[in-house]
């Protein structure tokens, strides 16, 4: 379990308004007082990558987490813990509840 501050560009509500609406109106996370929430990380693996980071470190993660976890925030927080910055370039959700990506059918393979 970790404490995580949700990203300002999220649909969470603060004072009856969605955070992303407040962000688009120019408000900062500090002004809104977004509070940390407890989330669960069950497993986190560092995976090899073939991607070129254009001179910057580039890595892949495999994260198994509980509901309400923001992966963008997890990556941001990892960068902060390393006294640097970090950002996400892509996200593939491999499972959501009982839905597993490997068990899905491609749109092109559907027949009428």
PDB file of C-alpha atoms in Angstrom:
ATOM      1  CA  UNK A   1       0.000   0.000   0.000  1.00  0.00           C
ATOM      2  CA  UNK A   2       1.217   3.470  -0.886  1.00  0.00           C
ATOM      3  CA  UNK A   3      -0.174   6.978  -0.653  1.00  0.00           C
ATOM      4  CA  UNK A   4      -0.740   8.552  -4.059  1.00  0.00           C
ATOM      5  CA  UNK A   5      -1.826  12.020  -5.147  1.00  0.00           C
ATOM      6  CA  UNK A   6      -4.101  11.668  -8.192  1.00  0.00           C
ATOM      7  CA  UNK A   7      -3.179  13.641 -11.313  1.00  0.00           C
ATOM      8  CA  UNK A   8      -4.877  16.999 -11.771  1.00  0.00           C
ATOM      9  CA  UNK A   9      -6.021  15.860 -15.216  1.00  0.00           C
ATOM     10  CA  UNK A  10      -8.445  13.240 -13.907  1.00  0.00           C
ATOM     11  CA  UNK A  11     -12.211  12.921 -13.592  1.00  0.00           C
ATOM     12  CA  UNK A  12     -12.071  12.915  -9.791  1.00  0.00           C
ATOM     13  CA  UNK A  13     -14.209  15.612  -8.243  1.00  0.00           C
ATOM     14  CA  UNK A  14     -13.107  18.261  -5.771  1.00  0.00           C
ATOM     15  CA  UNK A  15     -15.721  20.724  -4.477  1.00  0.00           C
ATOM     16  CA  UNK A  16     -18.231  19.356  -6.999  1.00  0.00           C
ATOM     17  CA  UNK A  17     -16.052  19.954 -10.079  1.00  0.00           C
ATOM     18  CA  UNK A  18     -13.949  17.502 -12.068  1.00  0.00           C
ATOM     19  CA  UNK A  19     -10.245  18.058 -11.532  1.00  0.00           C
ATOM     20  CA  UNK A  20      -9.523  18.260 -15.260  1.00  0.00           C
ATOM     21  CA  UNK A  21     -12.057  21.097 -15.567  1.00  0.00           C
ATOM     22  CA  UNK A  22     -10.282  22.995 -12.794  1.00  0.00           C
ATOM     23  CA  UNK A  23      -6.896  22.325 -14.428  1.00  0.00           C
ATOM     24  CA  UNK A  24      -8.146  23.649 -17.764  1.00  0.00           C
ATOM     25  CA  UNK A  25      -9.353  26.757 -15.932  1.00  0.00           C
ATOM     26  CA  UNK A  26      -5.755  27.358 -14.826  1.00  0.00           C
ATOM     27  CA  UNK A  27      -5.850  26.070 -11.259  1.00  0.00           C
ATOM     28  CA  UNK A  28      -2.893  24.112  -9.897  1.00  0.00           C
ATOM     29  CA  UNK A  29      -2.903  20.945  -7.818  1.00  0.00           C
ATOM     30  CA  UNK A  30      -1.616  22.981  -4.874  1.00  0.00           C
ATOM     31  CA  UNK A  31      -4.469  25.501  -5.164  1.00  0.00           C
ATOM     32  CA  UNK A  32      -7.018  22.693  -5.242  1.00  0.00           C
ATOM     33  CA  UNK A  33      -5.482  20.858  -2.291  1.00  0.00           C
ATOM     34  CA  UNK A  34      -5.686  17.428  -3.880  1.00  0.00           C
ATOM     35  CA  UNK A  35      -5.219  14.900  -1.107  1.00  0.00           C
ATOM     36  CA  UNK A  36      -3.230  11.677  -1.248  1.00  0.00           C
ATOM     37  CA  UNK A  37      -5.197   8.435  -1.322  1.00  0.00           C
ATOM     38  CA  UNK A  38      -4.151   4.948  -0.336  1.00  0.00           C
ATOM     39  CA  UNK A  39      -3.720   2.592  -3.304  1.00  0.00           C
ATOM     40  CA  UNK A  40      -2.377  -0.943  -3.529  1.00  0.00           C
ATOM     41  CA  UNK A  41       0.519  -2.090  -5.697  1.00  0.00           C
ATOM     42  CA  UNK A  42       0.540  -5.901  -5.695  1.00  0.00           C
ATOM     43  CA  UNK A  43       3.517  -6.316  -8.022  1.00  0.00           C
ATOM     44  CA  UNK A  44       5.878  -4.049  -9.969  1.00  0.00           C
ATOM     45  CA  UNK A  45       8.434  -5.379 -12.449  1.00  0.00           C
ATOM     46  CA  UNK A  46      11.051  -3.539 -14.480  1.00  0.00           C
ATOM     47  CA  UNK A  47      11.030  -5.008 -18.010  1.00  0.00           C
ATOM     48  CA  UNK A  48      13.605  -4.823 -20.803  1.00  0.00           C
ATOM     49  CA  UNK A  49      12.930  -2.363 -23.609  1.00  0.00           C
ATOM     50  CA  UNK A  50      14.078  -1.885 -27.184  1.00  0.00           C
ATOM     51  CA  UNK A  51      12.935   1.725 -27.270  1.00  0.00           C
ATOM     52  CA  UNK A  52      15.425   4.511 -27.696  1.00  0.00           C
ATOM     53  CA  UNK A  53      14.986   7.301 -25.188  1.00  0.00           C
ATOM     54  CA  UNK A  54      16.754   9.842 -27.431  1.00  0.00           C
ATOM     55  CA  UNK A  55      19.607  10.104 -24.945  1.00  0.00           C
ATOM     56  CA  UNK A  56      17.312   9.709 -21.938  1.00  0.00           C
ATOM     57  CA  UNK A  57      16.767   6.597 -19.840  1.00  0.00           C
ATOM     58  CA  UNK A  58      13.763   4.643 -21.077  1.00  0.00           C
ATOM     59  CA  UNK A  59      12.182   1.660 -19.340  1.00  0.00           C
ATOM     60  CA  UNK A  60       9.023  -0.447 -19.218  1.00  0.00           C
ATOM     61  CA  UNK A  61       7.049  -1.467 -16.165  1.00  0.00           C
ATOM     62  CA  UNK A  62       4.593  -4.264 -15.517  1.00  0.00           C
ATOM     63  CA  UNK A  63       2.314  -3.176 -12.681  1.00  0.00           C
ATOM     64  CA  UNK A  64      -0.354  -5.211 -10.921  1.00  0.00           C
ATOM     65  CA  UNK A  65      -2.413  -2.824  -8.837  1.00  0.00           C
ATOM     66  CA  UNK A  66      -5.712  -2.275  -7.128  1.00  0.00           C
ATOM     67  CA  UNK A  67      -8.533  -0.072  -8.352  1.00  0.00           C
ATOM     68  CA  UNK A  68      -8.058   3.673  -8.177  1.00  0.00           C
ATOM     69  CA  UNK A  69      -4.315   3.531  -8.902  1.00  0.00           C
ATOM     70  CA  UNK A  70      -3.078   6.126 -11.383  1.00  0.00           C
ATOM     71  CA  UNK A  71      -0.114   4.760 -13.324  1.00  0.00           C
ATOM     72  CA  UNK A  72       0.831   8.269 -14.511  1.00  0.00           C
ATOM     73  CA  UNK A  73       1.116   9.298 -10.876  1.00  0.00           C
ATOM     74  CA  UNK A  74       3.075   6.160 -10.006  1.00  0.00           C
ATOM     75  CA  UNK A  75       5.640   6.978 -12.725  1.00  0.00           C
ATOM     76  CA  UNK A  76       5.781  10.629 -11.595  1.00  0.00           C
ATOM     77  CA  UNK A  77       6.348   9.563  -7.991  1.00  0.00           C
ATOM     78  CA  UNK A  78       9.089   7.111  -8.987  1.00  0.00           C
ATOM     79  CA  UNK A  79      10.905   9.963 -10.732  1.00  0.00           C
ATOM     80  CA  UNK A  80      10.557  12.176  -7.665  1.00  0.00           C
ATOM     81  CA  UNK A  81      11.952   9.407  -5.432  1.00  0.00           C
ATOM     82  CA  UNK A  82      14.985   9.273  -7.750  1.00  0.00           C
ATOM     83  CA  UNK A  83      15.398  13.084  -7.548  1.00  0.00           C
ATOM     84  CA  UNK A  84      14.545  13.507 -11.219  1.00  0.00           C
ATOM     85  CA  UNK A  85      11.447  13.629 -13.377  1.00  0.00           C
ATOM     86  CA  UNK A  86       9.643  10.829 -15.175  1.00  0.00           C
ATOM     87  CA  UNK A  87       6.787  10.678 -17.641  1.00  0.00           C
ATOM     88  CA  UNK A  88       4.794   7.978 -19.362  1.00  0.00           C
ATOM     89  CA  UNK A  89       4.799   7.621 -23.133  1.00  0.00           C
ATOM     90  CA  UNK A  90       2.276   4.787 -23.444  1.00  0.00           C
ATOM     91  CA  UNK A  91       0.012   2.546 -21.414  1.00  0.00           C
ATOM     92  CA  UNK A  92      -1.404  -0.887 -22.203  1.00  0.00           C
ATOM     93  CA  UNK A  93      -4.045  -2.172 -19.818  1.00  0.00           C
ATOM     94  CA  UNK A  94      -3.658  -5.952 -19.862  1.00  0.00           C
ATOM     95  CA  UNK A  95      -6.453  -6.682 -17.393  1.00  0.00           C
ATOM     96  CA  UNK A  96      -9.406  -4.817 -15.920  1.00  0.00           C
ATOM     97  CA  UNK A  97     -11.397  -6.861 -13.396  1.00  0.00           C
ATOM     98  CA  UNK A  98     -12.396 -10.086 -15.207  1.00  0.00           C
ATOM     99  CA  UNK A  99     -11.490  -8.749 -18.681  1.00  0.00           C
ATOM    100  CA  UNK A 100      -8.068  -9.934 -19.885  1.00  0.00           C
ATOM    101  CA  UNK A 101      -6.427  -8.506 -23.009  1.00  0.00           C
ATOM    102  CA  UNK A 102      -5.070 -11.891 -24.146  1.00  0.00           C
ATOM    103  CA  UNK A 103      -8.632 -13.276 -24.151  1.00  0.00           C
ATOM    104  CA  UNK A 104     -10.053 -10.606 -26.449  1.00  0.00           C
ATOM    105  CA  UNK A 105     -10.958 -10.868 -30.133  1.00  0.00           C
ATOM    106  CA  UNK A 106      -9.617  -8.374 -32.653  1.00  0.00           C
ATOM    107  CA  UNK A 107     -12.294  -6.310 -34.392  1.00  0.00           C
ATOM    108  CA  UNK A 108     -11.144  -7.637 -37.782  1.00  0.00           C
ATOM    109  CA  UNK A 109     -11.725 -11.234 -36.614  1.00  0.00           C
ATOM    110  CA  UNK A 110     -15.391 -10.694 -35.759  1.00  0.00           C
ATOM    111  CA  UNK A 111     -17.874 -12.139 -38.239  1.00  0.00           C
ATOM    112  CA  UNK A 112     -21.453 -11.040 -38.721  1.00  0.00           C
TER     113      UNK A 112
END
